[in-house]
mmCIF file of C-alpha atoms in Angstrom:
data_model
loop_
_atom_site.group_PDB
_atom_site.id
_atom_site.type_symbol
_atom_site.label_atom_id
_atom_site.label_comp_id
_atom_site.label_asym_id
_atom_site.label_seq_id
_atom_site.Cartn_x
_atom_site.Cartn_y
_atom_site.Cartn_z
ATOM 1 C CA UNK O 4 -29.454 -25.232 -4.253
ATOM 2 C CA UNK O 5 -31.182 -25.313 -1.035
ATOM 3 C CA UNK O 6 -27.932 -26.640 0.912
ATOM 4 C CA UNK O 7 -25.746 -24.306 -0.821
ATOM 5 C CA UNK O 8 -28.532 -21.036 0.298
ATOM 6 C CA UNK O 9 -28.268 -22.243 3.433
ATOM 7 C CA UNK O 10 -24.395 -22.619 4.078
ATOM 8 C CA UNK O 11 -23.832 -19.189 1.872
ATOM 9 C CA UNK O 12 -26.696 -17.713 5.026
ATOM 10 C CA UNK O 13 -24.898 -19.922 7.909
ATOM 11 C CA UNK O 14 -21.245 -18.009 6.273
ATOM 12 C CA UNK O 15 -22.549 -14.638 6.540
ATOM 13 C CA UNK O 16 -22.020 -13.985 10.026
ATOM 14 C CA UNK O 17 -18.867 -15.289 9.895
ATOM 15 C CA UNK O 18 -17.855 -12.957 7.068
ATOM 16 C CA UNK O 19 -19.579 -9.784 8.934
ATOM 17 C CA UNK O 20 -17.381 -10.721 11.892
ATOM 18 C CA UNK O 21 -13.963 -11.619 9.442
ATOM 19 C CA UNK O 22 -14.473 -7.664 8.458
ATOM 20 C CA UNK O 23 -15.207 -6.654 11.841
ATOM 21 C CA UNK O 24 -11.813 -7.617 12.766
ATOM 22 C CA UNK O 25 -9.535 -6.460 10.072
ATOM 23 C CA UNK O 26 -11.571 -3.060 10.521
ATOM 24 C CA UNK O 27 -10.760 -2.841 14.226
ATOM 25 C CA UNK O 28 -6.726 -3.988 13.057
ATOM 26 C CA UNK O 29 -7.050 -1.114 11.063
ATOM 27 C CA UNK O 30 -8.185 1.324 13.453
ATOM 28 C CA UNK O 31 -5.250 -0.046 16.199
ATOM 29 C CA UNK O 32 -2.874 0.231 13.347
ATOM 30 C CA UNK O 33 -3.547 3.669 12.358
ATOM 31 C CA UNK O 34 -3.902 4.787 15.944
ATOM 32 C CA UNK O 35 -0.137 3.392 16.483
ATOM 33 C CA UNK O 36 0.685 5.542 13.193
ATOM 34 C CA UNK O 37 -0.768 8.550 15.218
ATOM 35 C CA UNK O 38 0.961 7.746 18.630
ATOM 36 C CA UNK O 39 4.401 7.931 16.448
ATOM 37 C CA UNK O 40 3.661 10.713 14.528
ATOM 38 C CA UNK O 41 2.542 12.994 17.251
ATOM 39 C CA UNK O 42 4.542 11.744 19.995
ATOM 40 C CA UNK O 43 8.356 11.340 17.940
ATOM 41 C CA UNK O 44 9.492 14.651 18.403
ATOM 42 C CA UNK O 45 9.126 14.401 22.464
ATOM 43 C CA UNK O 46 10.636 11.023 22.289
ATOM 44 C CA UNK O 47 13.486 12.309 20.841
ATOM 45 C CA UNK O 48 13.916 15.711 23.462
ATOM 46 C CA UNK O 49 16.188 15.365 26.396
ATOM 47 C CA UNK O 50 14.304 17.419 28.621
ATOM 48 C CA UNK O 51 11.293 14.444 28.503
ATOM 49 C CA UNK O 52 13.186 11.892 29.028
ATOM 50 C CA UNK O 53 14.563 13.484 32.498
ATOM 51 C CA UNK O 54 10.979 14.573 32.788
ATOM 52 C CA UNK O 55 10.114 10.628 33.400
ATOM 53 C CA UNK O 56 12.812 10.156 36.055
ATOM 54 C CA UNK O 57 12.070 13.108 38.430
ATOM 55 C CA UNK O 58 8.735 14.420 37.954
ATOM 56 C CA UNK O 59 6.649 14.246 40.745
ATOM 57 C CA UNK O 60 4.434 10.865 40.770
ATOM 58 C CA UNK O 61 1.177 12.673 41.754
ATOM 59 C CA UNK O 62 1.380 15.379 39.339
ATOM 60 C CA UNK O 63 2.150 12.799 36.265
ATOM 61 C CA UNK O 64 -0.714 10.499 37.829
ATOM 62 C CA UNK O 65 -3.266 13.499 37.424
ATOM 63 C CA UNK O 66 -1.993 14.424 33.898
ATOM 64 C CA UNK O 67 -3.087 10.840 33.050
ATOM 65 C CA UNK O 68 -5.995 11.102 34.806
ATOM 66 C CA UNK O 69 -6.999 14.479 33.318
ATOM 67 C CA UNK O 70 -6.149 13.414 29.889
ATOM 68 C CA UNK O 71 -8.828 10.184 29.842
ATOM 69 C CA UNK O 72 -11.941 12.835 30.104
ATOM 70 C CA UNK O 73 -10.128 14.756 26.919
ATOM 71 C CA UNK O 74 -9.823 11.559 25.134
ATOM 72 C CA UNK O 75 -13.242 10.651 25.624
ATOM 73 C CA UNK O 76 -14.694 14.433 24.276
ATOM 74 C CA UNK O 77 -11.874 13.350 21.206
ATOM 75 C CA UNK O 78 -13.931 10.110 20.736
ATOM 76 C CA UNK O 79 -17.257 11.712 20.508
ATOM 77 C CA UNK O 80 -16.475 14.469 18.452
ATOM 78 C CA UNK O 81 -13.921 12.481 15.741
ATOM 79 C CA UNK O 82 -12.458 9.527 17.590
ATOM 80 C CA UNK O 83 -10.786 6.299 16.132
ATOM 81 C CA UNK O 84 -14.812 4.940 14.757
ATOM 82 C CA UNK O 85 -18.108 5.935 14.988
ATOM 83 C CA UNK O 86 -19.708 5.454 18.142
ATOM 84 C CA UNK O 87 -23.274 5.920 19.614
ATOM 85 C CA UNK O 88 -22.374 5.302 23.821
ATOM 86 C CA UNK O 89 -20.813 6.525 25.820
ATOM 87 C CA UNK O 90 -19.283 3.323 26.570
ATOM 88 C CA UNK O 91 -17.560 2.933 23.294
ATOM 89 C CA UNK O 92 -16.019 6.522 23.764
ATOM 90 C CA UNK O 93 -14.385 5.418 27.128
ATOM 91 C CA UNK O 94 -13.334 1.786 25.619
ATOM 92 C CA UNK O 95 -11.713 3.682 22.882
ATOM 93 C CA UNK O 96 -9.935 6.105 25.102
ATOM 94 C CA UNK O 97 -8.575 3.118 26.854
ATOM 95 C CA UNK O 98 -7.532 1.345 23.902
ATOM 96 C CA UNK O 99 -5.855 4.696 22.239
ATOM 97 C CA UNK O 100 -3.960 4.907 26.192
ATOM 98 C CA UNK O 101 -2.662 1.525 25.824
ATOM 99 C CA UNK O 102 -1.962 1.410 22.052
ATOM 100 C CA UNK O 103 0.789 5.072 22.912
ATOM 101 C CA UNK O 104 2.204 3.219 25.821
ATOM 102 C CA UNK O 105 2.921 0.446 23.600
ATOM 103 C CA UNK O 106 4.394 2.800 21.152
ATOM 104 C CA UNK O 107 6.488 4.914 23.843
ATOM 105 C CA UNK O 108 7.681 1.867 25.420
ATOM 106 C CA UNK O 109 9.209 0.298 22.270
ATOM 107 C CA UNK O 110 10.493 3.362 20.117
ATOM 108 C CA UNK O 111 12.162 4.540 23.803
ATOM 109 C CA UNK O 112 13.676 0.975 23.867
ATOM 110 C CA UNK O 113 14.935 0.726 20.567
ATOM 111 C CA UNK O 114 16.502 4.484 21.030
ATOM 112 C CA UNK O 115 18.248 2.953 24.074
ATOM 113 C CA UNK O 116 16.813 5.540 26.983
ATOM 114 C CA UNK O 117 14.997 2.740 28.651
ATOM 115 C CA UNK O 118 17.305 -0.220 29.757
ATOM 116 C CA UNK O 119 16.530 -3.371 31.809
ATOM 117 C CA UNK O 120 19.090 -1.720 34.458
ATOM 118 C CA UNK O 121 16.559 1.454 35.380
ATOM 119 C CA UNK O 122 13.986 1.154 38.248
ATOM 120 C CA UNK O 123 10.475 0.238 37.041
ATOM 121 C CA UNK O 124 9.410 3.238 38.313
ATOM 122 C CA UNK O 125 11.859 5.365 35.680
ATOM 123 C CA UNK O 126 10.580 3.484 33.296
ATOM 124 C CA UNK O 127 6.595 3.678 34.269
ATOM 125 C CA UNK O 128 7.641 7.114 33.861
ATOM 126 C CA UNK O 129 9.078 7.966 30.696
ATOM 127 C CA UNK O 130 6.529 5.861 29.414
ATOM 128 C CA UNK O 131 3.864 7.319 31.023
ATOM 129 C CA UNK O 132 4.845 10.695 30.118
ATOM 130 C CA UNK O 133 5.182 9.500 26.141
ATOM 131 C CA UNK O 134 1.969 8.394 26.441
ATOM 132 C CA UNK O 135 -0.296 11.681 26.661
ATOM 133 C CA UNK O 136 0.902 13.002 23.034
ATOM 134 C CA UNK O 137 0.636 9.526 21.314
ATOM 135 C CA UNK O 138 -2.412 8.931 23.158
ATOM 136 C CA UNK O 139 -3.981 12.459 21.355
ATOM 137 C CA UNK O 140 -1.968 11.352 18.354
ATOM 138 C CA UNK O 141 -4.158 7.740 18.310
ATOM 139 C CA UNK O 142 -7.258 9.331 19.037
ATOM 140 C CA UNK O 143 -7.203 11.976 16.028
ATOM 141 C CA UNK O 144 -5.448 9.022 13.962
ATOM 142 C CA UNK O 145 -9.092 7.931 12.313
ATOM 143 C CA UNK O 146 -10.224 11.489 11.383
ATOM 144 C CA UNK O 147 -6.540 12.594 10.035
ATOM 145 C CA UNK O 148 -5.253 8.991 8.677
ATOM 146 C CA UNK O 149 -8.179 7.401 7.633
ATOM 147 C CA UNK O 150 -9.122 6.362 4.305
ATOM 148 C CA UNK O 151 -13.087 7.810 5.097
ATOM 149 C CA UNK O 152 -13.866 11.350 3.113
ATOM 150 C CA UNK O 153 -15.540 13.963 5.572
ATOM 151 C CA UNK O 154 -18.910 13.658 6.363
ATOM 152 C CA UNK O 155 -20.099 10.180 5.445
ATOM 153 C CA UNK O 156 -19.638 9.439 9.614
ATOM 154 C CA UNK O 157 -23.430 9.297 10.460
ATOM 155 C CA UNK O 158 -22.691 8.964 14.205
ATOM 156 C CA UNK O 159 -20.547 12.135 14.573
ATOM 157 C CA UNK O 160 -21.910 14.784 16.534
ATOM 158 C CA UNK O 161 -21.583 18.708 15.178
ATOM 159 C CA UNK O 162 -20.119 20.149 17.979
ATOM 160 C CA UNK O 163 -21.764 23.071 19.624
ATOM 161 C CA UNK O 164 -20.447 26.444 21.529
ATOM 162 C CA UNK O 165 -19.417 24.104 24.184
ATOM 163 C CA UNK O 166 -18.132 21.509 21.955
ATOM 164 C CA UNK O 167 -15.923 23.846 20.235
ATOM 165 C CA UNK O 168 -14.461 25.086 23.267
ATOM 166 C CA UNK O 169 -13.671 21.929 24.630
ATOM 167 C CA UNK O 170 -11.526 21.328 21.236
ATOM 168 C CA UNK O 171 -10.018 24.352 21.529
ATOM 169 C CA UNK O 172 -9.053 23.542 25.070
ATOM 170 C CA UNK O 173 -8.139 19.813 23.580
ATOM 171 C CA UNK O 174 -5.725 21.635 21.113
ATOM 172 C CA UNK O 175 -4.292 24.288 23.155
ATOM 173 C CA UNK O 176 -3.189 21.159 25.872
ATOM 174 C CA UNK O 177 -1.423 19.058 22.895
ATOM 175 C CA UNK O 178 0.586 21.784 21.829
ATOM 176 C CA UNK O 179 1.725 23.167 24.667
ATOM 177 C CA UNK O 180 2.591 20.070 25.857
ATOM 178 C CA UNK O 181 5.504 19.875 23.283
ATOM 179 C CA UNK O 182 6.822 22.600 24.552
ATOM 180 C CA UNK O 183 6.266 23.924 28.329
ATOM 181 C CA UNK O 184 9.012 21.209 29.932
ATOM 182 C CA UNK O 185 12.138 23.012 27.447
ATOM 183 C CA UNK O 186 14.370 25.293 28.864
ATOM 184 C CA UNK O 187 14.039 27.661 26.088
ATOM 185 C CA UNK O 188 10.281 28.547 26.900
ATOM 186 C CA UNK O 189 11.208 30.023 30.534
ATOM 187 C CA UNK O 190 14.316 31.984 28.286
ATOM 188 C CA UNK O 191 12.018 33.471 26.204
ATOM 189 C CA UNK O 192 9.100 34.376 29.297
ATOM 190 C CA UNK O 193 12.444 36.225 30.681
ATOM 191 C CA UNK O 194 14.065 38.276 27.958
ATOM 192 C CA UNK O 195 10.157 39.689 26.963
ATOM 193 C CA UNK O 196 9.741 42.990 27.833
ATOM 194 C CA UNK O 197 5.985 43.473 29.687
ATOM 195 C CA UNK O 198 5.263 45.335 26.490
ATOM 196 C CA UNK O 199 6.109 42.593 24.354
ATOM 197 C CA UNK O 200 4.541 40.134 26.380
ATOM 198 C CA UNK O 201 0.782 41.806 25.516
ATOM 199 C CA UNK O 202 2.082 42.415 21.861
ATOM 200 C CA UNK O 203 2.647 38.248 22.085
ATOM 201 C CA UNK O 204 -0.843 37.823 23.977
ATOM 202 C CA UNK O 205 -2.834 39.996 20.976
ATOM 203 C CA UNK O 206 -0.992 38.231 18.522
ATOM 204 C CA UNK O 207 -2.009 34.684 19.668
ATOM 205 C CA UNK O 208 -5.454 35.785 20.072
ATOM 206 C CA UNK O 209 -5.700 37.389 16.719
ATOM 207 C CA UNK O 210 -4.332 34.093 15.046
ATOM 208 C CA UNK O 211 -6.905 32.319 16.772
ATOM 209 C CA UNK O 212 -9.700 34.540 15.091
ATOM 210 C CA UNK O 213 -7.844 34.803 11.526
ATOM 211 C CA UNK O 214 -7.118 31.039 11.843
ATOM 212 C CA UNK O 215 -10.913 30.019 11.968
ATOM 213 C CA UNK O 216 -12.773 32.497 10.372
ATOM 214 C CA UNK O 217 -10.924 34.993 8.224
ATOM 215 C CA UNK O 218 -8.312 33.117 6.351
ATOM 216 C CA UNK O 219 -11.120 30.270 4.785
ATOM 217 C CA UNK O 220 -8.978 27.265 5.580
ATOM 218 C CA UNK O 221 -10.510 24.180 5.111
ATOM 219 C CA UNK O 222 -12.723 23.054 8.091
ATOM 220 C CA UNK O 223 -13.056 27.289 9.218
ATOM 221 C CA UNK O 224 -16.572 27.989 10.464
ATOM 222 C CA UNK O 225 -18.246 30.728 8.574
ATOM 223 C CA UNK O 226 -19.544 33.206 11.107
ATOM 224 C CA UNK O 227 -23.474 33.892 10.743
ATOM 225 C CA UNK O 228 -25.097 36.480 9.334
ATOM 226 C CA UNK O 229 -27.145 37.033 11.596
ATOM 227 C CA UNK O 230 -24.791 37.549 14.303
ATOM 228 C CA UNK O 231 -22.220 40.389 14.568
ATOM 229 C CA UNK O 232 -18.253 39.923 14.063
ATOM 230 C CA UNK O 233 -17.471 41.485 17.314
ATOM 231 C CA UNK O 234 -20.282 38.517 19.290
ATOM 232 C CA UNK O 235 -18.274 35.803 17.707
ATOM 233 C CA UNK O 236 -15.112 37.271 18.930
ATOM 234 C CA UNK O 237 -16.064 37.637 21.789
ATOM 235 C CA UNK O 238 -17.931 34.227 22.093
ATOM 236 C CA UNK O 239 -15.241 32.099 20.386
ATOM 237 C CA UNK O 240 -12.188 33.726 20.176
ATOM 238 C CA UNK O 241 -11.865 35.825 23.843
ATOM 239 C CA UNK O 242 -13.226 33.017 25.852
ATOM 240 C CA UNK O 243 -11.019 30.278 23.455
ATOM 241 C CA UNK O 244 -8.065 32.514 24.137
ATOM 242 C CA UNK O 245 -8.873 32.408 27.979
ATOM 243 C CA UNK O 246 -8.817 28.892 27.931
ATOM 244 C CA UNK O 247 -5.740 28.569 26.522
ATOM 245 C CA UNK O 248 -4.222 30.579 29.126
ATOM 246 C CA UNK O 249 -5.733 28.472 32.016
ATOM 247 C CA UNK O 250 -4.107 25.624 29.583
ATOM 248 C CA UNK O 251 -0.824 27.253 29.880
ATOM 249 C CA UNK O 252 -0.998 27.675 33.457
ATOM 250 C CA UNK O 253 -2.092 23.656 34.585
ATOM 251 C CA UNK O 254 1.090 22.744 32.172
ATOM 252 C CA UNK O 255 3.398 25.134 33.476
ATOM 253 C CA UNK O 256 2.580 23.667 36.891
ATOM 254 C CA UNK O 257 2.310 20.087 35.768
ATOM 255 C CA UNK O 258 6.143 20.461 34.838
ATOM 256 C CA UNK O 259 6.987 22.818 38.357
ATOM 257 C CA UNK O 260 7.470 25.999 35.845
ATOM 258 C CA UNK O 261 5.577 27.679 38.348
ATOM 259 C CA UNK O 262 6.834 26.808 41.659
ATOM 260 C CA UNK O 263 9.700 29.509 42.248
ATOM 261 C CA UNK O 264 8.429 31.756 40.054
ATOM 262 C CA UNK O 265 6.793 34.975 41.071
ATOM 263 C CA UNK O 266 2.987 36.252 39.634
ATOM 264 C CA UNK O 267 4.650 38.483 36.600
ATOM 265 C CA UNK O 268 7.205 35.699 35.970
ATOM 266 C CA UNK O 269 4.196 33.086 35.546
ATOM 267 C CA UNK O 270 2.280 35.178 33.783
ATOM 268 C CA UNK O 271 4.469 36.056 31.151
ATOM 269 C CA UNK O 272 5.502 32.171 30.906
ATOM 270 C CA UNK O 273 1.941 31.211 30.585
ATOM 271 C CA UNK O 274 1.417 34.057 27.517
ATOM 272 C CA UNK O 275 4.795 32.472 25.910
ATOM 273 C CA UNK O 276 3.210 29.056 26.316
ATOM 274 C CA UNK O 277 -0.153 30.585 25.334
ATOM 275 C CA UNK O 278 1.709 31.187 21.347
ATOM 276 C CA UNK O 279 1.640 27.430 20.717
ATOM 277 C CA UNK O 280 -1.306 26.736 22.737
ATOM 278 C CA UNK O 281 -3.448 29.400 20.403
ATOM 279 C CA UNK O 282 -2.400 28.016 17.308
ATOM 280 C CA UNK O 283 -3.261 23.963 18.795
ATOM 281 C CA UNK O 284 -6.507 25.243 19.625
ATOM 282 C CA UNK O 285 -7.177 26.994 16.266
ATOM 283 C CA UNK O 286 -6.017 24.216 15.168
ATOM 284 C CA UNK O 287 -7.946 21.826 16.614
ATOM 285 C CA UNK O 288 -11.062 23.555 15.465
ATOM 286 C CA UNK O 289 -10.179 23.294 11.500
ATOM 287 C CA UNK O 290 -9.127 19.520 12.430
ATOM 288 C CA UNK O 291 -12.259 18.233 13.886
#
């Protein structure tokens, strides 16, 4: 009995460590499920894949850069697992980064648009580009994939006013990501009259509100009693709806939408863009 108690004790770490391991396989293979889900429908668009040949290297390198920050806010606030550093967050954010290049690089392979007669540096860039969607994708794979019910995540912080404007800014970047490099967003910025560019702008913002708080979706906040419907617009929804804009603009000029374009012809561009990027950031919200 005594050698048995003892080998059953010696197994236990190995066990703890056996689950350890086909937990963290399970978090990689849901956050390559993401990547593809989020990421397809760019991998698939014409306009991205021309995107990776001729953007400019230093704006691409920033949107990477910019988009590891994001990631790690994702991580804390509903990432791939629970985490308690800020360590883990950043780790995770690499690993997400890594698993969508993977993904890019092999679904763009098999679909034939990267060949092994293009430049590396075509290729580091169609990848590269793939790889911001399916890196959001793999990050928001464990709260929308995973097997875990709401709530029973003891690490996961609430997030507060700032916390919920940084997923509204999160959201508003994914979405309008899909869209600002297509042709048919600048068509639409020029047949709007100036009229129905603010009719577009108090629609977006509108959805935002209605989204989150009027329409009881699943994940809406209720708004406080104690504090009036017209202070949580204004809180939430204005300065959410502000930040989308300024969302707009950076991918507008990520993609050079904005660099023969006059101030009205950017500005209505960035309230087209601003449709999508109102409804990722509500969105986002009722998500996480």
């Amino acid at each position: 009995t005594e050698i048995y108690t003892l080998s059953l004790h010696d197994a236990l770490p190995i066990l703890s460590a056996f689950q350890a391991d086909a937990a963290f396989l399970r978090g990689l293979g849901r956050a390559f499920a993401g990547a593809l889900i989020f990421s397809l429908p760019m991998m698939m668009t014409m306009e991205m894949w021309w995107l990776g040949f001729y953007m400019d290297p230093l704006r691409l390198a920033l949107l990477l850069v910019l988009t590891f920050p994001v990631l790690v806010g994702l991580s804390r606030l509903g990432g791939m697992r629970p985490t308690a550093h800020l360590r883990d967050d950043m780790a995770d954010a690499l690993v997400v980064m890594l698993v969508a290049a993977i993904a890019a690089g092999v679904i763009l392979w098999i679909f034939g648009i990267l060949t092994p007669e293009m430049a590396p540096r075509e290729i580091i860039g169609k990848v590269a580009l793939q790889t911001v969607p399916g890196s959001f994708g793999a990050m928001l794979a464990r709260s929308q994939l995973g097997a875990e019910p709401e709530g029973e995540d003891p690490e996961r912080e609430a997030p507060g006013y700032w916390g919920e404007l940084f997923l509204m800014g999160a959201g508003a970047l994914f979405l309008s990501f899909n869209v600002a490099p297509t042709e048919e967003m600048v068509a639409i910025a020029y047949k709007m009259s100036a009229w129905q560019g603010v009719a577009l702008a108090l629609l977006s913002l509108g959805l935002m509100h209605a989204f989150v708080y009027a329409l009881n979706f699943r994940g809406g906040s209720r708004r406080p009693e104690a504090i009036p419907a017209s202070v949580i617009f204004l809180r939430f929804s204005v300065v959410g709806y502000a930040i989308v804009l300024l969302v707009s603009l950076f991918a507008l000029w990520i993609f050079s939408r904005t660099d023969n374009g006059d101030l009205q012809e950017i500005i209505s561009a960035a309230i087209v863009l601003g449709f999508p990027g109102a409804i990722g950031a509500a969105a986002a919200r009722l998500l996480l």
